[in-house]
XYZ file of C-alpha atoms in Angstrom:
639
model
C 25.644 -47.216 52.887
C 23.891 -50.053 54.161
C 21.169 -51.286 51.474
C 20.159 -54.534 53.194
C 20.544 -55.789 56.770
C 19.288 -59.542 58.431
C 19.209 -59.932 61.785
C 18.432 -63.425 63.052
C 16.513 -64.705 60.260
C 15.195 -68.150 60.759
C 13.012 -70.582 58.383
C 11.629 -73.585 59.438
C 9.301 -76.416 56.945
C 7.657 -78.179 59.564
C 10.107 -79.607 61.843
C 13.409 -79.442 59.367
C 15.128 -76.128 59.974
C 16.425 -74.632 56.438
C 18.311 -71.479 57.896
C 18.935 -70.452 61.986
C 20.002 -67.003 63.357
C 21.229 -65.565 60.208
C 22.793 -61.910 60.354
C 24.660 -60.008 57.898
C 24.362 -56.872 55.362
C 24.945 -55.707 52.536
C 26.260 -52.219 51.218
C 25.464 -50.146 48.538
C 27.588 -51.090 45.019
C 28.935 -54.734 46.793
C 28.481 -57.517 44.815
C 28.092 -60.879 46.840
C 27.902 -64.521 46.363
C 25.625 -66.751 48.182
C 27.218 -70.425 47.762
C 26.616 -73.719 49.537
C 25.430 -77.153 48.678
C 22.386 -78.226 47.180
C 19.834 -78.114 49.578
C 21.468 -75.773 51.662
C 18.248 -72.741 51.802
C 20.310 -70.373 49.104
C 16.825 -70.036 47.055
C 14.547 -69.815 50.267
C 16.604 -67.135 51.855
C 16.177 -65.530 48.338
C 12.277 -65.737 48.340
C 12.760 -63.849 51.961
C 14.487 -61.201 50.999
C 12.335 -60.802 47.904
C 9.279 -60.652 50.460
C 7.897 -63.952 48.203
C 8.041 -65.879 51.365
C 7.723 -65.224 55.313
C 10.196 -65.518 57.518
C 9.629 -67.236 61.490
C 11.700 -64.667 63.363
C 14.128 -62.444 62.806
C 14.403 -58.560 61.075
C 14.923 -57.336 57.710
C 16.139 -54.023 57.059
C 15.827 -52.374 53.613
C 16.823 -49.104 53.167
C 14.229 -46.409 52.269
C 13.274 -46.093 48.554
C 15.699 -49.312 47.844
C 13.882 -51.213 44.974
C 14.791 -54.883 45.070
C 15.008 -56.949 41.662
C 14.692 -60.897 41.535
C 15.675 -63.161 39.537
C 14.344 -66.936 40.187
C 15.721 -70.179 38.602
C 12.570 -71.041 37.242
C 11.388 -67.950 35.886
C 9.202 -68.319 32.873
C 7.342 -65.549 30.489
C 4.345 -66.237 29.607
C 3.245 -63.613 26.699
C 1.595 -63.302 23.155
C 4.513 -60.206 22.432
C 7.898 -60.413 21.062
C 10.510 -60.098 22.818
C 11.999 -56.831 21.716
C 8.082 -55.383 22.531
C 7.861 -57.478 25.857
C 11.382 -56.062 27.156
C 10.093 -51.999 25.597
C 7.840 -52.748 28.899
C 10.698 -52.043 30.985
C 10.444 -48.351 29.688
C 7.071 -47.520 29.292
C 7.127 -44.596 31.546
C 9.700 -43.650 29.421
C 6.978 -43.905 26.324
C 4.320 -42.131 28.630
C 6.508 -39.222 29.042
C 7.385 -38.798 25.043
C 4.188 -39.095 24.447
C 3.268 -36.304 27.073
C 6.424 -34.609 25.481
C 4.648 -34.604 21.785
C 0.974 -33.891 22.831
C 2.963 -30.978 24.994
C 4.784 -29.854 21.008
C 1.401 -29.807 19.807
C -0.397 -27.394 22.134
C 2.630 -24.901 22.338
C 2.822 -25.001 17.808
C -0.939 -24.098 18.772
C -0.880 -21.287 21.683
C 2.372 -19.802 19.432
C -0.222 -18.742 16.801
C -1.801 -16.310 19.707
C 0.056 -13.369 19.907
C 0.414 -13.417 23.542
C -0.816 -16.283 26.140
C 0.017 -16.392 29.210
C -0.628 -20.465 28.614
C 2.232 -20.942 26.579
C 4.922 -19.867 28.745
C 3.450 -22.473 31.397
C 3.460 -25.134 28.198
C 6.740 -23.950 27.640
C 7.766 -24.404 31.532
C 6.211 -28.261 31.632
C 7.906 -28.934 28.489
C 11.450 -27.932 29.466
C 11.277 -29.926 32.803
C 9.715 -32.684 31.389
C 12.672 -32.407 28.583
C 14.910 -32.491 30.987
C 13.896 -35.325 32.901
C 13.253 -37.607 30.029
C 16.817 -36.959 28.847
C 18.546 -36.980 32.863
C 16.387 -41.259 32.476
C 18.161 -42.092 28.974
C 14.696 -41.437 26.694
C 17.019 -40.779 23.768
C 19.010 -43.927 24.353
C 16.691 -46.603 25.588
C 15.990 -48.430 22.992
C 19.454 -48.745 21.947
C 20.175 -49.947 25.423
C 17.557 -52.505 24.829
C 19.019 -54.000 21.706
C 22.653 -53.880 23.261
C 21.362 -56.119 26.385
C 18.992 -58.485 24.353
C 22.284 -58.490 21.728
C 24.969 -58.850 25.155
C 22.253 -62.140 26.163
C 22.760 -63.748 22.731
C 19.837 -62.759 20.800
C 20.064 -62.176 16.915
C 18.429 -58.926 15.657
C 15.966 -61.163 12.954
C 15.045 -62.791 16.540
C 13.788 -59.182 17.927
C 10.696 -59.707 16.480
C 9.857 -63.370 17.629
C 6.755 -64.404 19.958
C 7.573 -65.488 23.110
C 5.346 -68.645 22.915
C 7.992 -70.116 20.710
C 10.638 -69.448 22.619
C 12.909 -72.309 24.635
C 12.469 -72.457 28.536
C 15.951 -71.269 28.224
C 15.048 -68.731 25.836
C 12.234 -66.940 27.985
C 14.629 -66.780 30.889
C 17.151 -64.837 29.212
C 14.275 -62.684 28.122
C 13.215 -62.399 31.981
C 16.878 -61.833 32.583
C 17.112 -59.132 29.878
C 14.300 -57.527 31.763
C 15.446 -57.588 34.999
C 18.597 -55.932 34.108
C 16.980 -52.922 32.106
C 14.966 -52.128 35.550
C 18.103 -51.307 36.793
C 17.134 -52.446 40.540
C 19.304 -51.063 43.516
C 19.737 -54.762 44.758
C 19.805 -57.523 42.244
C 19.211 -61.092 43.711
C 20.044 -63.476 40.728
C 19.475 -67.200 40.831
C 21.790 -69.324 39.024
C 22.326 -65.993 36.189
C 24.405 -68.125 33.975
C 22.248 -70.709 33.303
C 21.216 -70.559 29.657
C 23.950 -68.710 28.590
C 26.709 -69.461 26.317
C 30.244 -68.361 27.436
C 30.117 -65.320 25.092
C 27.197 -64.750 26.814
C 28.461 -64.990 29.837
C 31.741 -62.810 29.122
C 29.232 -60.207 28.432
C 26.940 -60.523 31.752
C 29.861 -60.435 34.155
C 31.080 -57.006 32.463
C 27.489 -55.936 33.073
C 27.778 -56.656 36.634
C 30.880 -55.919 37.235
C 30.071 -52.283 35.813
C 26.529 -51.946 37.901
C 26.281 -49.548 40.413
C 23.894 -51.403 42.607
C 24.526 -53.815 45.025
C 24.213 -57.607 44.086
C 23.464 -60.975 45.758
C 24.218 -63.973 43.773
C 23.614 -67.853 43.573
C 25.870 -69.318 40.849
C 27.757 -73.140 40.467
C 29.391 -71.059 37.816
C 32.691 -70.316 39.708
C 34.706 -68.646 37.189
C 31.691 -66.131 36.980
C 32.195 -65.162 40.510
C 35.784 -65.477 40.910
C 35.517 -62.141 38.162
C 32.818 -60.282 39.850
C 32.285 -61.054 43.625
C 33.942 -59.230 46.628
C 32.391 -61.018 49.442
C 31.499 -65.026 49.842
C 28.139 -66.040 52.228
C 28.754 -69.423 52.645
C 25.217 -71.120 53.738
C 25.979 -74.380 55.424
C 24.161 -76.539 58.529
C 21.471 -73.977 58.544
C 24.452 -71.156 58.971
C 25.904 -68.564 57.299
C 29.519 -67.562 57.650
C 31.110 -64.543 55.715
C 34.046 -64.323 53.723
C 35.693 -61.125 52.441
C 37.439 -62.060 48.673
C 36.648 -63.683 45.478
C 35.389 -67.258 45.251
C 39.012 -68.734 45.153
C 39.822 -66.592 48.787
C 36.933 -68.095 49.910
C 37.425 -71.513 48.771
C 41.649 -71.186 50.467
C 39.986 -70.223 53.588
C 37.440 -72.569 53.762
C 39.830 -75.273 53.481
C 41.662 -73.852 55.984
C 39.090 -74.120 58.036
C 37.723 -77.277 57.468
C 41.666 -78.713 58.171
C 41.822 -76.773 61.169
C 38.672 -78.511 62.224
C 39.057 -81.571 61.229
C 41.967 -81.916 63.501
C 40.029 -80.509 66.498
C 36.931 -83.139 65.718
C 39.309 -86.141 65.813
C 41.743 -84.843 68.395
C 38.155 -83.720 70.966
C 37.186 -87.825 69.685
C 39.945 -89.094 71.108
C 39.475 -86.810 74.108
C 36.229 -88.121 74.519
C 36.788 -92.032 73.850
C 39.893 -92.063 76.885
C 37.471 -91.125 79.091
C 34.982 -92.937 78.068
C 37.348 -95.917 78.853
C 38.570 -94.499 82.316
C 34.320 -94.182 82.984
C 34.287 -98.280 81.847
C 37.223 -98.435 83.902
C 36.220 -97.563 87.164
C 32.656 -98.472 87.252
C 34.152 -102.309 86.609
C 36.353 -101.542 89.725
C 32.829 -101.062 91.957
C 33.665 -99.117 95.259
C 32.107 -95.898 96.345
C 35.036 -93.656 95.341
C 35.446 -95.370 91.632
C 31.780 -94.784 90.929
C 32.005 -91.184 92.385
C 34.755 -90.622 89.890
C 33.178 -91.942 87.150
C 29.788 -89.999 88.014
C 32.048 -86.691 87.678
C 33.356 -87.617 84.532
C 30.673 -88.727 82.775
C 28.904 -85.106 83.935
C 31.926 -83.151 82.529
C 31.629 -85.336 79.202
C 28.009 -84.068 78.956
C 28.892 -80.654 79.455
C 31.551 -80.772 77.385
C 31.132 -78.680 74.074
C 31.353 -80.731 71.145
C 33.078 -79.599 67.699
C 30.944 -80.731 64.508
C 31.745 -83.752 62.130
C 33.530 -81.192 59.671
C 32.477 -81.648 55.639
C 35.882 -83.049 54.953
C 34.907 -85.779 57.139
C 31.606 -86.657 56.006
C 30.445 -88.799 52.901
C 31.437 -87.126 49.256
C 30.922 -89.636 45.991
C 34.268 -91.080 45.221
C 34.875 -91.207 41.590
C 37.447 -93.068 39.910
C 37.985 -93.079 36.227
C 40.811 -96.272 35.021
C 40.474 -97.413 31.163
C 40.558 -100.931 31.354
C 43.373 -100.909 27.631
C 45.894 -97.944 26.681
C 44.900 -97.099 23.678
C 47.458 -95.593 20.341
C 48.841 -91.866 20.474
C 46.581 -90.619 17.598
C 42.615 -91.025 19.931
C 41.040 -89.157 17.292
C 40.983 -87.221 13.368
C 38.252 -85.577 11.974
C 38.342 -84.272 8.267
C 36.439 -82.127 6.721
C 33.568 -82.786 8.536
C 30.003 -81.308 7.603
C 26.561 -81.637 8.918
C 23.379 -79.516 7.495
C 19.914 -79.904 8.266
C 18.103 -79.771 5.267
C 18.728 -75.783 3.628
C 20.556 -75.051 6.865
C 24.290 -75.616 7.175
C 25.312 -75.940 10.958
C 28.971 -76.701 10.420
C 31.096 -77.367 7.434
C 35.325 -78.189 6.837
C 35.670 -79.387 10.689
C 39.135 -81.113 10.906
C 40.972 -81.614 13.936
C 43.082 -83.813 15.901
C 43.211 -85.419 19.953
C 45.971 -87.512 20.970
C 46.582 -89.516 23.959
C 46.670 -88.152 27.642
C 44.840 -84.601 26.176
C 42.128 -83.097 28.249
C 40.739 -80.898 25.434
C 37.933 -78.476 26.416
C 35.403 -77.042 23.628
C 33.840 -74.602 23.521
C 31.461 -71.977 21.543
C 28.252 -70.516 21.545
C 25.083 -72.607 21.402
C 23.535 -74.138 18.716
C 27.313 -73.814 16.614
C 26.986 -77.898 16.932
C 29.057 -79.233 19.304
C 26.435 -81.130 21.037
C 25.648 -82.697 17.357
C 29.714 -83.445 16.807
C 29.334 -85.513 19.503
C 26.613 -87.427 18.836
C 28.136 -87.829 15.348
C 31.265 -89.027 16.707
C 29.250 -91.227 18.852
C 27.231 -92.390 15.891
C 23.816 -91.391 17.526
C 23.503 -89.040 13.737
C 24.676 -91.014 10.827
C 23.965 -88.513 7.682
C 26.906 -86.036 7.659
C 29.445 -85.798 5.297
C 33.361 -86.251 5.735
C 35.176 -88.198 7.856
C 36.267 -89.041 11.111
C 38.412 -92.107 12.861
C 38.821 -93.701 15.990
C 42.701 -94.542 16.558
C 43.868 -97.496 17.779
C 42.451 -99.772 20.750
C 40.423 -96.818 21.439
C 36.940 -97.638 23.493
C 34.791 -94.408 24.118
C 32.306 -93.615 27.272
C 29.451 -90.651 26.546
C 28.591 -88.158 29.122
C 25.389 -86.800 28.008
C 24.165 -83.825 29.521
C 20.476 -84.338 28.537
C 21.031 -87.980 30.310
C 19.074 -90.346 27.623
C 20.998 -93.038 28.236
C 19.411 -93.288 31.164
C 15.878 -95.152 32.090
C 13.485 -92.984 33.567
C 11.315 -96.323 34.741
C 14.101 -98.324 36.050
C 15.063 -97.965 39.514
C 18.609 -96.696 40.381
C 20.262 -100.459 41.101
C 18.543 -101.820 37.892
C 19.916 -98.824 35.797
C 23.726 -100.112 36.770
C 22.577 -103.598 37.418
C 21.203 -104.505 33.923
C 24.399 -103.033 32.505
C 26.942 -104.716 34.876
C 24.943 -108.329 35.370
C 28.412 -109.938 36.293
C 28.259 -107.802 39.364
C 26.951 -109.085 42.805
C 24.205 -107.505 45.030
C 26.860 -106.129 47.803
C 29.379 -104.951 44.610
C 26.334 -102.735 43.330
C 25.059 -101.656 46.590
C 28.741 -100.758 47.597
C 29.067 -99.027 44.135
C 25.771 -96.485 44.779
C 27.103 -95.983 48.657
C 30.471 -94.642 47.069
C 27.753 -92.175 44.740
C 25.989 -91.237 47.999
C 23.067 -93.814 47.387
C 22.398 -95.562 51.027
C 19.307 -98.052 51.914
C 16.016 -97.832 50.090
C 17.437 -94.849 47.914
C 18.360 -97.317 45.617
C 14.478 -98.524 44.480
C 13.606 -95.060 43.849
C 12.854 -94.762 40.263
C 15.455 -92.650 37.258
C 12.804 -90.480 36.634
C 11.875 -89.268 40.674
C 15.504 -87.976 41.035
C 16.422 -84.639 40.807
C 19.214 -82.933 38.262
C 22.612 -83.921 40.505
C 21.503 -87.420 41.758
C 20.727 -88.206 37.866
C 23.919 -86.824 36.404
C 25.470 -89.385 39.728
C 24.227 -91.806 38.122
C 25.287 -91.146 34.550
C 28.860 -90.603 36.352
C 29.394 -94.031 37.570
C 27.628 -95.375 34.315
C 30.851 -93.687 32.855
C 32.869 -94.974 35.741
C 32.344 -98.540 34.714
C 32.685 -98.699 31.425
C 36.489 -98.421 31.738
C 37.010 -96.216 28.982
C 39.598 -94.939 27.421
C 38.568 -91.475 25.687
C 35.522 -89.781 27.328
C 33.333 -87.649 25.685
C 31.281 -85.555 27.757
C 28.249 -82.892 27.335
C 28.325 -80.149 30.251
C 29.498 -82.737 32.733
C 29.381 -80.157 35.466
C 25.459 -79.103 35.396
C 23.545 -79.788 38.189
C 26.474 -80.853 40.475
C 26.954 -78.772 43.468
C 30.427 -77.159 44.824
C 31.817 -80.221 46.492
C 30.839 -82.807 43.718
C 32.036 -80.819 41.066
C 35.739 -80.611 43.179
C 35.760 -84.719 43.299
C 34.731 -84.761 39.571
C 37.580 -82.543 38.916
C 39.894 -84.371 40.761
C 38.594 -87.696 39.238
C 39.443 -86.039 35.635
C 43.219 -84.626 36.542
C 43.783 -88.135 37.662
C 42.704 -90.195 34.610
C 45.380 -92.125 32.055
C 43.243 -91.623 29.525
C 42.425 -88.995 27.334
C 39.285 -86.732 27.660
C 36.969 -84.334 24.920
C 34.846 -82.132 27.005
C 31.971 -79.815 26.136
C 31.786 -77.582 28.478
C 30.783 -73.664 29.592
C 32.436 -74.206 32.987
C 35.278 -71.927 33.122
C 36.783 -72.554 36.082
C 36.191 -76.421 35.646
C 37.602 -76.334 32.046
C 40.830 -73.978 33.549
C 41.314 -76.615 36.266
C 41.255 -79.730 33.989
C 41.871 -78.561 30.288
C 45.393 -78.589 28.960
C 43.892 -77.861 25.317
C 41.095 -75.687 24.189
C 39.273 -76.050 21.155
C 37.067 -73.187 19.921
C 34.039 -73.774 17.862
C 33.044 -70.833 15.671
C 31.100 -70.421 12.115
C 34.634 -70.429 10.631
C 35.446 -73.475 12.143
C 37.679 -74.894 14.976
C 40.454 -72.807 16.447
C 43.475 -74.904 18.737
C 44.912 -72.992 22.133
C 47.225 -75.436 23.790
C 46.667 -74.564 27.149
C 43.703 -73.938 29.986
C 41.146 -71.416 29.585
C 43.059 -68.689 30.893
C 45.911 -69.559 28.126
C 42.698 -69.150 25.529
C 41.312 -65.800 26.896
C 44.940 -64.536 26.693
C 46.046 -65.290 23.186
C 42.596 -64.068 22.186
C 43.468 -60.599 23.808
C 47.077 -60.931 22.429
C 45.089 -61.386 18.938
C 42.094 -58.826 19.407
C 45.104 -56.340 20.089
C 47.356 -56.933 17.605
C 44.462 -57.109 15.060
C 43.096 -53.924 16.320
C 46.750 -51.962 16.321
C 48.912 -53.240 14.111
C 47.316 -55.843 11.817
C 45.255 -55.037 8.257
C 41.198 -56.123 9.131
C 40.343 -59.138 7.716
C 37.003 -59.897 6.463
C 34.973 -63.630 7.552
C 35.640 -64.773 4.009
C 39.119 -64.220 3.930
C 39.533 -65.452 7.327
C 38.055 -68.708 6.242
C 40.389 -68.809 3.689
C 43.156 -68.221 5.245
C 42.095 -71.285 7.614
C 41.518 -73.521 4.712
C 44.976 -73.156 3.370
C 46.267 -73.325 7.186
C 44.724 -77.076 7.016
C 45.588 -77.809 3.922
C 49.325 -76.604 4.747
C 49.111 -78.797 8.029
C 47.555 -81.755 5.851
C 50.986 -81.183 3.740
C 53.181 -80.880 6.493
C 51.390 -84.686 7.935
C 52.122 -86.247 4.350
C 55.186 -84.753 4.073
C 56.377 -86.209 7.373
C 55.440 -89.466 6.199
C 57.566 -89.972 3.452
C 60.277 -88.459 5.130
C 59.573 -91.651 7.799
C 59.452 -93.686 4.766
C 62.294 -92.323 3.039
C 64.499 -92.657 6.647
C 63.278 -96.475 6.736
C 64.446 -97.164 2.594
C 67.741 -95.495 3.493
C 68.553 -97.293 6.585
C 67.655 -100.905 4.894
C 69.919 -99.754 2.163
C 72.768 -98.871 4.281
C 72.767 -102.750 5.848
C 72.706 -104.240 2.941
C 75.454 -102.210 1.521
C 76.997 -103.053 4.334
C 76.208 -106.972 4.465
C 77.112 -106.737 0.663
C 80.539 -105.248 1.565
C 80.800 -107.983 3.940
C 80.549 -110.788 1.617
C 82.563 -109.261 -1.321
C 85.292 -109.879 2.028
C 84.442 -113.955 2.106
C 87.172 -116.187 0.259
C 84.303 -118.292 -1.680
C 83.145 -114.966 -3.326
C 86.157 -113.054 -4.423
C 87.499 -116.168 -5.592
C 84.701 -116.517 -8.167
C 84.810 -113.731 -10.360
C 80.886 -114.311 -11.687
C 79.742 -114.139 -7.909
C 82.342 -111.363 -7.068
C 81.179 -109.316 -10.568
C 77.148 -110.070 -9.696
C 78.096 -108.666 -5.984
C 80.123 -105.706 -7.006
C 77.437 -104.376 -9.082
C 74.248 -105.315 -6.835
C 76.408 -102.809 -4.313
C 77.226 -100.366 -7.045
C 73.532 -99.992 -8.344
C 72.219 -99.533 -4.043
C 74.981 -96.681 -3.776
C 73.612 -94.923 -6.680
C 69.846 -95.532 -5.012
C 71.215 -94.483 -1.510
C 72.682 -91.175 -3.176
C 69.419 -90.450 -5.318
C 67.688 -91.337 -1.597
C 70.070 -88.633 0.291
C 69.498 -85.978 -2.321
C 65.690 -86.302 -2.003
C 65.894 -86.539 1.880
C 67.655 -83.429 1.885
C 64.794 -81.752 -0.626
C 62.196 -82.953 2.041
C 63.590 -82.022 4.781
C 64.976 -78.720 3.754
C 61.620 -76.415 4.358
C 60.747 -78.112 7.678
């Protein structure tokens, strides 16, 4: 069944068209992603269909008694409650009717003290269908359904009782998302759902959806998120929509099939169109009635002719390149033991891990575990910690920060990469910013004028040129829209040097990670592989946990990790002196040998004192060499 149909919906802002002649539908239970570039009208078609903005032409069809839910980007609570009372709101006709149900208890405990009323069999009626009722809309389970969403969105139960007022912008809209969800809409339009929300988070909101009976419309740059839960793709570009039945990676195959296919058509119709352009040049040069004629004709047929659009593949994309300027050693980076607490409050304590060269490791975790703050420790930003950690050899480090405050917010664009690359020339800068989609007078607007994907542009070719050789970076993907997160991507795979990536990006980190690191409160976990290699060694160990394996407590867990690193820290030292011991053996064995040699020479065997001094010099190293052997062998034996 058909829950929402367009038919030729168009929006115009003055004279710029945002969206022309759009038609689809959608049916009851489908979920559906709306994805196209910044800019492209997702959020004002959105507003439409919410009936929060008009529409210049066109019909909307919503079926009858379909309620429509909306989530915005920007949504904000304002409210003096807590957020366990502000999301109760959801269900107070649920409250209403217990109430009704108890005042209802009352009067029949009263009329059943009568020994006959013809009132309390009506009570008695109301009460049973208003039982019924209450039960059929979950009254005896709401506010456990309450606690399992605000719980699902990554709320503590000590933070049920918090105001809103001191909640984070990102707090308040997981409240309004919380909110949304418990209304239980027939067609949920959700903005950008997965901002604010931690991958656990996130794990637990595309169950949700994928579970919800309704129909859904979605706007997400998270494409891992709809890879899981969309069936159908509207793509939103040039003011048109085209459909797509699939997940986001169908969608993304076809569309590049497409764009080949008409890429080849622009440039083949182009070449079409500049031979007769020449043949036109051609014969109007030649003069003569019957030339001109012919080049009349053809120059009519040229402007009848039906011309194929400059496809994306063709048009300007930022061109990233990421080349350390020095190779740096094989061990990039060890951390041991590291801890960091904030007065009473301990954020993260016995961190140890190590990245070596060419790794692209992803981390990840929930927020506020501290990986933001391990970076900035790492980048020396926080200096009070305690531990340590060490830069290997030749190693030079570039910071991706995803709250940007390394950049200027008074500067203008060219002086933000000018004043950092003063060797540069005018036309190197200009031809820099072009390649980062910055053309003209674009370049004097100021840092803080730009919105969230021409900033983190910036920050990107910051990185660019400092030639690197390990990058650290904070959610490098926010803000950057389907085609700019593809050339970042590719930027990344094609990098010498070694990278260290927070991220919540799934599909980015699955693309580029070939390591995952996973931050918890018991530590930092190692899955040598992409995200999908995590989430199934995870299963692998939720399932053989939960069928075969004893459960083991946090505490013993920890433990269990602490002698894991202290066996690895073993292993490393043990390893060394085997190196060590190899290197001792193999200068004995030459000298024994050069000894041997001489022992050979006339000059020494003819002097018995020389020959004697020799003879036992070699003796006493065979003895050593043995004693070496024997504890080589000891070493060696357990690994």
């Amino acid at each position: 069944m058909i829950v929402l149909s367009c038919n030729n919906i168009s929006k115009s802002y003055i004279v710029d068209k945002i969206i022309d002649n759009i038609t689809f539908a959608i049916n009851d239970g489908e979920k559906v992603a709306l994805v196209g570039l910044n800019g492209s009208g997702k959020s004002t078609l959105f507003n439409i269909l919410a009936g929060e903005l008009s529409k210049d032409s066109g019909d909307i069809y919503i079926a009858k008694d379909c309620r429509i839910g909306h989530l915005r980007q920007d949504t904000q609570i304002e409210s003096e409650k807590t957020i366990y009372d502000e999301t109760l709101e959801v269900f107070q006709f649920l409250i209403d009717m217990e109430d009704k149900l108890r005042s209802l208890e009352k009067q029949i405990s009263k009329e059943g003290e009568k020994a006959s009323s013809q009132k309390l069999e009506s009570l008695m009626e109301e009460y049973s269908h208003l039982s019924e009722e209450f039960a059929n809309k979950n009254g005896y389970g709401y506010k456990s359904e309450i606690r399992g969403v605000l719980k699902g969105l990554g709320f503590d139960e000590e933070q049920f009782d918090q105001p809103i007022y001191q909640l984070s912008g990102g707090q308040k809209a997981r409240v309004a998302l919380a909110k949304l969800l418990l209304k239980k809409p027939d067609l949920l339009l959700l903005d950008e759902p997965t901002n604010h929300l931690d991958i656990q988070a996130i794990n637990w909101l595309e169950k949700f959806i994928k579970e919800y009976k309704g129909a859904c419309l979605i706007i997400s740059h998270d494409r891992y998120f709809l890879d899981a839960i969309v069936n159908k793709v509207f793509y939103l570009e040039n003011t048109e929509l085209k459909k797509y039945n699939g997940n986001y990676t169908v969608f993304m195959t076809k569309r590049k099939e497409e764009r080949e296919l008409q890429a080849k058509k622009y440039e083949e119709q182009q070449k079409e169109i500049s031979r007769q352009e020449e043949i036109i040049r051609r014969f109007m040069s030649y003069g003569g009635q019957r030339y001109v004629r012919q080049a009349q004709s053809r120059q009519k047929m040229l402007e009848k002719m039906k011309r194929v659009d400059r496809p994306d593949s063709l048009r300007n994309k930022a061109k990233i390149r990421f080349e350390p300027k020095v190779k740096s050693g094989n061990e990039v980076l060890m951390v041991d033991d590291l801890q960091k607490s904030f007065d009473d409050f301990q954020l993260f304590q016995d961190l140890f891990l190590r990245i070596y060269r060419g790794e692209r490791v992803g981390l990840i975790g929930p927020n506020g575990i501290g990986k933001s703050t391990l970076f900035k420790i790492l980048m020396k930003e926080i200096t009070d910690y305690e531990g340590d950690f060490e830069l290997g050899h030749h190693v030079n480090v570039g910071y991706y920060d995803q709250e940007q405050s390394n950049l200027n917010s008074e500067k203008t664009i060219v002086d933000e990469i000018w004043d950092e690359n003063p060797s540069m020339d005018h036309y190197k800068i200009r031809t820099l910013l072009a390649q980062f989609l910055f053309y003209g007078d674009d370049i004097f607007k100021e840092i803080g004028d730009l919105s969230g994907g021409e900033k983190s542009r910036i920050a990107l070719l910051k990185l660019m040129l400092s030639n690197a050789n390990f990058l650290l970076m904070d959610e490098p993907t926010n803000h950057l829209d389907i085609d700019s997160k593809e050339v970042l991507e590719d930027a990344l795979l094609n990098y010498d040097g070694t990278l260290f990536i927070i991220s919540h990006d799934r599909y980015f980190l699955n693309k580029v990670a070939n390591k995952i690191l996973e931050f918890s409160k018991d530590g930092i976990s190692e899955y040598l592989g992409n995200y999908n290699y995590y989430l199934e060694k995870k299963n692998e160990l939720s399932y053989n946990e939960e069928d075969d394996g004893p459960t083991i407590t946090k505490t013993e867990l920890k433990a269990l990790r602490k002698k894991e690193k202290e066996k690895k820290k073993e292993e490393k030292q043990k390893k060394k002196a085997i190196d060590n011991l190899e290197a001792k053996i193999n200068d004995a064995e030459i000298k024994i040998k050069e000894l041997e040699e001489l022992m050979c020479q006339p000059e020494i065997y003819s002097d018995p004192e020389k020959s004697k001094e020799i003879h036992q010099e070699n003796k006493e190293l065979k003895v050593s060499l043995e004693n070496m052997f024997e504890k080589w062998v000891e070493l060696t034996g357990d690994i």
